[in-house]
Tab-separated table of C-alpha atoms in Angstrom:
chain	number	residue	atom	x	y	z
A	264	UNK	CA	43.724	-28.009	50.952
A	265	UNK	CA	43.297	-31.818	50.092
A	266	UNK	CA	41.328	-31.790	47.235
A	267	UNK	CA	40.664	-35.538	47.625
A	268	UNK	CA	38.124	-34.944	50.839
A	269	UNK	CA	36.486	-31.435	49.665
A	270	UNK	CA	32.741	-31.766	50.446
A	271	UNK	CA	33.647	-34.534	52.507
A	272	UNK	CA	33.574	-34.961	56.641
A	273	UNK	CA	36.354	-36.957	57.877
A	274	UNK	CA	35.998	-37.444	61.332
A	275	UNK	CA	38.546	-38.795	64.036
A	276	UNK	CA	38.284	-41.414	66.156
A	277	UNK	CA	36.830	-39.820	68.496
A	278	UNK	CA	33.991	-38.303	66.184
A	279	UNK	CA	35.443	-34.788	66.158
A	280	UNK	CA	35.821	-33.674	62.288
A	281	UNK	CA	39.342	-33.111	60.943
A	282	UNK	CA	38.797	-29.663	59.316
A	283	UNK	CA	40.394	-29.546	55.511
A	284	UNK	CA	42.758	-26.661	56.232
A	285	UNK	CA	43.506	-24.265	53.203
A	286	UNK	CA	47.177	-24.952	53.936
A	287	UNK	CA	48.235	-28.049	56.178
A	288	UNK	CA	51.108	-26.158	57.762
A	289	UNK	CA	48.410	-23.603	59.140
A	290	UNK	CA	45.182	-24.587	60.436
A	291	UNK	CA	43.002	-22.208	58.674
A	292	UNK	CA	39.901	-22.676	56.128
A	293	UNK	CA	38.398	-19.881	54.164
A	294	UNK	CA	36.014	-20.183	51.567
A	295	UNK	CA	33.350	-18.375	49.909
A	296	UNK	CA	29.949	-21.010	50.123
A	297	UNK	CA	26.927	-21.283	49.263
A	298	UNK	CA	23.498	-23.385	50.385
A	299	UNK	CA	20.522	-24.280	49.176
A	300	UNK	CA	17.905	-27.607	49.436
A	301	UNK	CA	19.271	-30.883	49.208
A	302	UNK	CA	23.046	-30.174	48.745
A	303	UNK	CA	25.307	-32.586	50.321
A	304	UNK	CA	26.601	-30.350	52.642
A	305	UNK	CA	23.596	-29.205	54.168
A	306	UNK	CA	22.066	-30.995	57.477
A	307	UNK	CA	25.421	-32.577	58.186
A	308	UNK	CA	25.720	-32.455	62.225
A	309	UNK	CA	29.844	-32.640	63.102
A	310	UNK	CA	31.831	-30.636	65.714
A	311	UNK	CA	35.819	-29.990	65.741
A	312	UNK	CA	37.513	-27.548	67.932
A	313	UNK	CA	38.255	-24.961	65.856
A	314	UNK	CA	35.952	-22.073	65.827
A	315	UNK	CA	33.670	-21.398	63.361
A	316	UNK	CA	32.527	-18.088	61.646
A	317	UNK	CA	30.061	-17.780	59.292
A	318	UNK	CA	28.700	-14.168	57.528
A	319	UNK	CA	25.652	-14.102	55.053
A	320	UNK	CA	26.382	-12.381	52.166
A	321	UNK	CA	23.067	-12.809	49.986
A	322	UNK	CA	19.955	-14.726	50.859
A	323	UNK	CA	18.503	-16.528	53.961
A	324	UNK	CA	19.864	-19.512	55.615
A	325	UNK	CA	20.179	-21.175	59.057
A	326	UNK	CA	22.385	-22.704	61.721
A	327	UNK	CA	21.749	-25.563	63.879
A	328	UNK	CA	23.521	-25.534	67.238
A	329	UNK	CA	23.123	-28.075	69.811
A	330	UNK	CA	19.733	-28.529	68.237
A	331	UNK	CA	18.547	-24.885	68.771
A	332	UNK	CA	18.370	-23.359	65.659
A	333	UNK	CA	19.280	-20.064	64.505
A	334	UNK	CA	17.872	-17.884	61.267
A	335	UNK	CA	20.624	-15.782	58.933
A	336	UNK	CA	20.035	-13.524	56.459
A	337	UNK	CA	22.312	-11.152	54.793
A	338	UNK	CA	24.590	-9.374	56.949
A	339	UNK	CA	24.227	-11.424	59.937
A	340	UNK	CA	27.384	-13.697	61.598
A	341	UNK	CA	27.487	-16.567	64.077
A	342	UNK	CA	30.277	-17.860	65.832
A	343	UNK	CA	30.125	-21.529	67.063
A	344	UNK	CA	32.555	-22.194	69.849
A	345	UNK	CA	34.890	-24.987	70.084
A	346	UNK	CA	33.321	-28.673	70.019
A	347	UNK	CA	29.856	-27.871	69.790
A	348	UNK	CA	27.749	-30.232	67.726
A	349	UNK	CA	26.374	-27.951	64.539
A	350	UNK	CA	25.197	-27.706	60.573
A	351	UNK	CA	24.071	-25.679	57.868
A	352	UNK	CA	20.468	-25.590	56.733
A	353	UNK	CA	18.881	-23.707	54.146
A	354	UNK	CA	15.372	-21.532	54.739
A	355	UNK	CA	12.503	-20.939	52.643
A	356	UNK	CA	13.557	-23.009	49.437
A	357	UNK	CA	16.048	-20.436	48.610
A	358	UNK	CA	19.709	-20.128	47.641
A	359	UNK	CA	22.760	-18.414	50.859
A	360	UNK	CA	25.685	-17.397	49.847
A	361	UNK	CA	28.616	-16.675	52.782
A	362	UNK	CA	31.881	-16.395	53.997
A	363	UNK	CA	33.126	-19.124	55.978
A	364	UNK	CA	36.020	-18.881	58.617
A	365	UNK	CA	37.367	-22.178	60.605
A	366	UNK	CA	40.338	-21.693	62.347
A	367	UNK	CA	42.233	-23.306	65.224
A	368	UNK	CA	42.079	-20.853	68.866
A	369	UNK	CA	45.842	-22.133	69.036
A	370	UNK	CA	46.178	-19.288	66.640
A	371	UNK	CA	45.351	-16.732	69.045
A	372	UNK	CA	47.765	-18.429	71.932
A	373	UNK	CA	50.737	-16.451	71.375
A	374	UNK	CA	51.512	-16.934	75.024
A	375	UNK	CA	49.991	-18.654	78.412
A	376	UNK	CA	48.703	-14.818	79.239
A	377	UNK	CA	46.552	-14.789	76.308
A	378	UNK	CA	45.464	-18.206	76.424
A	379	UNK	CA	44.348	-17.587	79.962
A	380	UNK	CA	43.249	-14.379	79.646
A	381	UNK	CA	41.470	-13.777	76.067
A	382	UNK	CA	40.935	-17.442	74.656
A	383	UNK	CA	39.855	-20.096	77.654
A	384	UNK	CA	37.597	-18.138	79.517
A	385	UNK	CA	35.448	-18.331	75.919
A	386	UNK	CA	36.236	-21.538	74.426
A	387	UNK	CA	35.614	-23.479	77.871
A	388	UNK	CA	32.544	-22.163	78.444
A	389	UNK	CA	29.507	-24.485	78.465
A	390	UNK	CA	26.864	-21.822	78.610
A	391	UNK	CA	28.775	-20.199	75.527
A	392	UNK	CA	27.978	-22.401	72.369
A	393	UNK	CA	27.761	-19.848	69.881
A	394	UNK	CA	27.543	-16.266	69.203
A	395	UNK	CA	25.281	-14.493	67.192
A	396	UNK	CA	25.794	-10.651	65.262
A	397	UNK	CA	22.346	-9.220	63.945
A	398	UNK	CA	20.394	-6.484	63.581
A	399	UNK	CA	21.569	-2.852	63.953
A	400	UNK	CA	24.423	-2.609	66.500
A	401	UNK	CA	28.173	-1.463	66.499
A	402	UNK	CA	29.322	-5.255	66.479
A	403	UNK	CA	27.344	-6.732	63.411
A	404	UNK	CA	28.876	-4.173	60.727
A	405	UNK	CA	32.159	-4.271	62.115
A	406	UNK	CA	32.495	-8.287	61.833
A	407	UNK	CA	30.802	-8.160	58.649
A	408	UNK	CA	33.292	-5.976	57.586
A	409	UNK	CA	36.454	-8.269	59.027
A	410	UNK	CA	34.777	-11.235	57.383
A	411	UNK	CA	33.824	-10.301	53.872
A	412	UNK	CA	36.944	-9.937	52.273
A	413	UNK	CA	39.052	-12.915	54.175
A	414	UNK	CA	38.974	-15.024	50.815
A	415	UNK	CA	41.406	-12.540	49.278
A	416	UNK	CA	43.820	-13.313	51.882
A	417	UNK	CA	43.267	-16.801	52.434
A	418	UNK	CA	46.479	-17.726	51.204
A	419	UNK	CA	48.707	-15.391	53.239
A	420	UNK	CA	49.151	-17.055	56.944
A	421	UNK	CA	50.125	-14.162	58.446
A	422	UNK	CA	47.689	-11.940	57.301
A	423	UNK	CA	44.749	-14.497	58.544
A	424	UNK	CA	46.253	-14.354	61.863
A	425	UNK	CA	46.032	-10.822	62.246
A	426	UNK	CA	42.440	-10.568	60.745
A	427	UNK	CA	41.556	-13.375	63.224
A	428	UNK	CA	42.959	-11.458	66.050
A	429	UNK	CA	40.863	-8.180	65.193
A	430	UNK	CA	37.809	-10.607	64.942
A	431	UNK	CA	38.319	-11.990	67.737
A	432	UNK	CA	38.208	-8.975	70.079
A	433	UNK	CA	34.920	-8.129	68.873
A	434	UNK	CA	33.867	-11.730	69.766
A	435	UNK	CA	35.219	-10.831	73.148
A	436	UNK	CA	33.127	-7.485	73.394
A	437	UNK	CA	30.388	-9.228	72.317
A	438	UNK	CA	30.721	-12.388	74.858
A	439	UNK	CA	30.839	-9.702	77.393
A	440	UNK	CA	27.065	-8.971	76.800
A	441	UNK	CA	25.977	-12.310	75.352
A	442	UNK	CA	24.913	-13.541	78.880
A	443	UNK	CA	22.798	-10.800	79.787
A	444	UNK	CA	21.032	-10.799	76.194
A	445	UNK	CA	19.877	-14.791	76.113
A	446	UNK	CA	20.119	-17.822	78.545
A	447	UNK	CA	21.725	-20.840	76.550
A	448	UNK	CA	22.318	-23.435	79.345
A	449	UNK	CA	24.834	-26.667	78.405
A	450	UNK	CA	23.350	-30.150	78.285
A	451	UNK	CA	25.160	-32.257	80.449
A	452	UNK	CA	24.340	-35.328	77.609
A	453	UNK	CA	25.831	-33.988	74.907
A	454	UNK	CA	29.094	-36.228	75.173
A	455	UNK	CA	26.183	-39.247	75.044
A	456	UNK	CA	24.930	-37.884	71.481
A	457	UNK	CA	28.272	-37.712	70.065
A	458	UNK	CA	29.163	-40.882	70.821
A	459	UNK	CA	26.011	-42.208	69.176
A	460	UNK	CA	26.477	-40.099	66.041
A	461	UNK	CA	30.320	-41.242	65.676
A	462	UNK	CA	28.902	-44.895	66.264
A	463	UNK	CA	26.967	-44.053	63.142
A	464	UNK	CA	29.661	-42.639	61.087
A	465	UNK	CA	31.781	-46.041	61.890
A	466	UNK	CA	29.197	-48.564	61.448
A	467	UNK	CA	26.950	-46.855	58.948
A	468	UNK	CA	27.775	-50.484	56.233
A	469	UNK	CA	26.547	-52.986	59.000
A	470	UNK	CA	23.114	-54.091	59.949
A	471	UNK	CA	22.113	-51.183	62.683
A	472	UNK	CA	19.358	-50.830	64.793
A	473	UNK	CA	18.307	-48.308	67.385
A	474	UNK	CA	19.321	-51.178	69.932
A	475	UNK	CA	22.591	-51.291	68.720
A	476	UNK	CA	22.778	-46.945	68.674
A	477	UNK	CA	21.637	-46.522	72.072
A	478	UNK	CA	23.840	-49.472	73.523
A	479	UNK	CA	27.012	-47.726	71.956
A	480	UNK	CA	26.085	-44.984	74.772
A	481	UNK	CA	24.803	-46.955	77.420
A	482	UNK	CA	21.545	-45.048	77.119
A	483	UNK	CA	17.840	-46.315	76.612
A	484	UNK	CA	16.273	-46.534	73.611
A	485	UNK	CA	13.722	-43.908	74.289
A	486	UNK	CA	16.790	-41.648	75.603
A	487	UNK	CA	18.309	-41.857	72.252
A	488	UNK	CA	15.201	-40.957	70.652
A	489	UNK	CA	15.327	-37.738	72.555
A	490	UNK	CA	18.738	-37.192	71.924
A	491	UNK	CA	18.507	-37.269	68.290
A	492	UNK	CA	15.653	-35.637	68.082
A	493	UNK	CA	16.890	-32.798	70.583
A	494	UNK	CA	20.525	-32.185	68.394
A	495	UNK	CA	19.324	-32.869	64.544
A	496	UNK	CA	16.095	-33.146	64.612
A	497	UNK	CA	15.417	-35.994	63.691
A	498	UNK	CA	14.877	-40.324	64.513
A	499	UNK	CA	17.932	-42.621	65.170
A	500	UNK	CA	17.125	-44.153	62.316
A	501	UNK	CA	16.325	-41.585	59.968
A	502	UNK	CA	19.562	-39.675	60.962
A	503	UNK	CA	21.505	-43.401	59.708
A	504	UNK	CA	19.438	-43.605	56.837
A	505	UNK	CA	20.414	-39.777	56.004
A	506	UNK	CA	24.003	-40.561	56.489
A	507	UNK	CA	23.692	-43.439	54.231
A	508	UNK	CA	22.672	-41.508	50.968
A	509	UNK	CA	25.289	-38.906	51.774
A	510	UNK	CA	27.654	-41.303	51.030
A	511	UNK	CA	26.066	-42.499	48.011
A	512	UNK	CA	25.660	-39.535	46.802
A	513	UNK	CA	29.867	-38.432	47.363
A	514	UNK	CA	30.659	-42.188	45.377
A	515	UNK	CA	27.874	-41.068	42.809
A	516	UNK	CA	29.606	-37.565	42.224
A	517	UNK	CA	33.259	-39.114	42.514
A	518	UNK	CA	33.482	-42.373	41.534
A	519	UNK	CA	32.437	-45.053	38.198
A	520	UNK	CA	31.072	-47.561	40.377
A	521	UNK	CA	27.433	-49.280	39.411
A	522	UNK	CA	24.517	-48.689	41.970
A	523	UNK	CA	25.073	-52.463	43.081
A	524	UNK	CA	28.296	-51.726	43.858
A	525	UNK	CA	27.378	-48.435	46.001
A	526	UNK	CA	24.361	-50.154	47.319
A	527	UNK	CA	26.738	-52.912	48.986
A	528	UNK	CA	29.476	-49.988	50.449
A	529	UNK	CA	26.712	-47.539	52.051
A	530	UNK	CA	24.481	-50.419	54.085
A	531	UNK	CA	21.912	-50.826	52.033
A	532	UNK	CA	20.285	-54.151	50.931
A	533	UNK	CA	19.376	-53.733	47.204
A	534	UNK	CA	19.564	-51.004	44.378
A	535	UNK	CA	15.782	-50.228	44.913
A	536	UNK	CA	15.348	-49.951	48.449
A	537	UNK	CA	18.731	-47.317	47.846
A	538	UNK	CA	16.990	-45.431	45.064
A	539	UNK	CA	13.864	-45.015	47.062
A	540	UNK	CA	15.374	-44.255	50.726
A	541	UNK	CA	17.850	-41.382	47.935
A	542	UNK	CA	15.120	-39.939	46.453
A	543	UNK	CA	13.346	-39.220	49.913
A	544	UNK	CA	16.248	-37.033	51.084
A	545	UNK	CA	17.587	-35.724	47.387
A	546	UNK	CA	14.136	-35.685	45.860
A	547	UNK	CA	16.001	-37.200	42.612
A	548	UNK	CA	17.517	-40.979	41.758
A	549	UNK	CA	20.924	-41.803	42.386
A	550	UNK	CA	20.845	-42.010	38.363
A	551	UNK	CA	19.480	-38.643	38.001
A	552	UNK	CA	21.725	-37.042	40.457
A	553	UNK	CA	24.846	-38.752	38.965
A	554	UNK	CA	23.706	-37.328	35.856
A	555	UNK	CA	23.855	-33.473	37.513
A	556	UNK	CA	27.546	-34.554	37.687
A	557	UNK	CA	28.700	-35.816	34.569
């Protein structure tokens, strides 16, 4: 793991996160996490292709997936498939603590038979953005069980792999049912979203406006509206503005520089219109919260 980006989402040029593997010779990233209001890590909509596995050990918390959002609480899991846009939120003013799992489905493709057979049919499917394992049934304890001890192993490459592989055939038994238990349909305009959100992520330090959002799609203003308001859940705007004090709050935590200094790298036009656009999201000043940090 590079140490140098933890907490961080670098994204590639196409928008799609690079994931900070545990080891760069083996695209795998465990961790034990936790959530709660306001953290920098929460409300953060990115998508990769590896697949993501979350389990909730203790408390509540939530997923976001292609805007529909999902409620966790202690012994539940989701899976989100390959590419699909997603976050972390936290419920009910309270404190989650889980198991994360991102790995690469190139693990699993030991040969064009499995690929085909056990791995595409369930990463390419549109109508398939993301599992879910709750309540009393078979498949929730026995994921829960694969999942809560993978940071002890973390380390050991082969060992991941074969956990992965058991987890992934309940995934499979599960997809097998998924379609006859809820009707999640694919939006067509998801590629437009992500190409407005990576916009943002490029030009975050420039004058933006929703003009300038919506023409990096092609779409109308009013379209981008919806858009953003469908996948995160919020305005254009306040989705830039967000972004903004995410980065001023990563220099804050990381970094010497004055407020003047941070104001001029993150967009904004002034130390005070900074502070007061931080505290909305933070509910502290950038002084306050750099003080958390010391």
């Amino acid at each position: 793991m590079n140490r140098d980006v933890m907490g961080l989402i670098i994204k590639r040029d196409d928008g799609s996160e690079i994931v900070n593997y545990d080891n760069p010779s083996f695209p795998s990233y465990i961790y034990d996490g936790w959530i709660k209001p306001r953290v920098t890590w929460e409300k953060v909509p990115h998508f990769h292709e590896d697949i993501e596995i979350v389990t909730v050990k203790s408390g509540k918390m939530a997923y976001s997936v292609n805007g529909r959002e999902i409620p966790l609480s202690a012994g539940d899991t989701i899976m989100v498939n390959s590419n699909q846009i997603h976050f972390s939120m936290s419920v009910e003013d309270m404190t989650a603590q889980y198991v994360i799992f991102i790995i690469h489905p190139s693990v699993l493709m030991s040969s064009v038979a499995v690929e085909m057979q056990a791995v595409r049919p369930i990463i390419d499917n549109p109508d398939l953005p993301y599992l879910g394992f709750w309540g009393i049934n078979e498949y929730t304890k026995e994921i829960y069980e694969l999942m809560k001890d993978l940071p002890e192993i973390r380390q050991d490459a082969f060992k991941v792999t074969m956990r992965f592989f058991q987890i992934w055939e309940v995934i499979r038994k599960k997809a097998g049912h998924f379609m006859s238990e809820e009707e999640v349909m694919s939006d067509p305009r998801m590629h437009l979203f992500k190409t407005m959100m990576h916009y943002i992520s490029v030009n975050y330090k420039e004058s933006v406006t929703l003009a300038d959002i919506a023409a990096s799609a092609s779409v109308s203003k009013s379209l981008c509206n919806v858009l953003f308001n469908q996948y995160v859940g919020e305005s254009p705007i306040n989705y830039l503005m967000h972004f903004r004090c995410r980065k001023v709050a990563e220099y804050l935590r990381s970094t010497p520089m004055t407020l003047t200094e941070i104001a001029q790298l993150t967009g904004f036009n002034g130390v005070s219109y900074m502070s007061e656009t931080f505290r909305k999201f933070f509910e502290s000043s950038p002084r306050e919260y750099r003080k958390q940090f010391a």
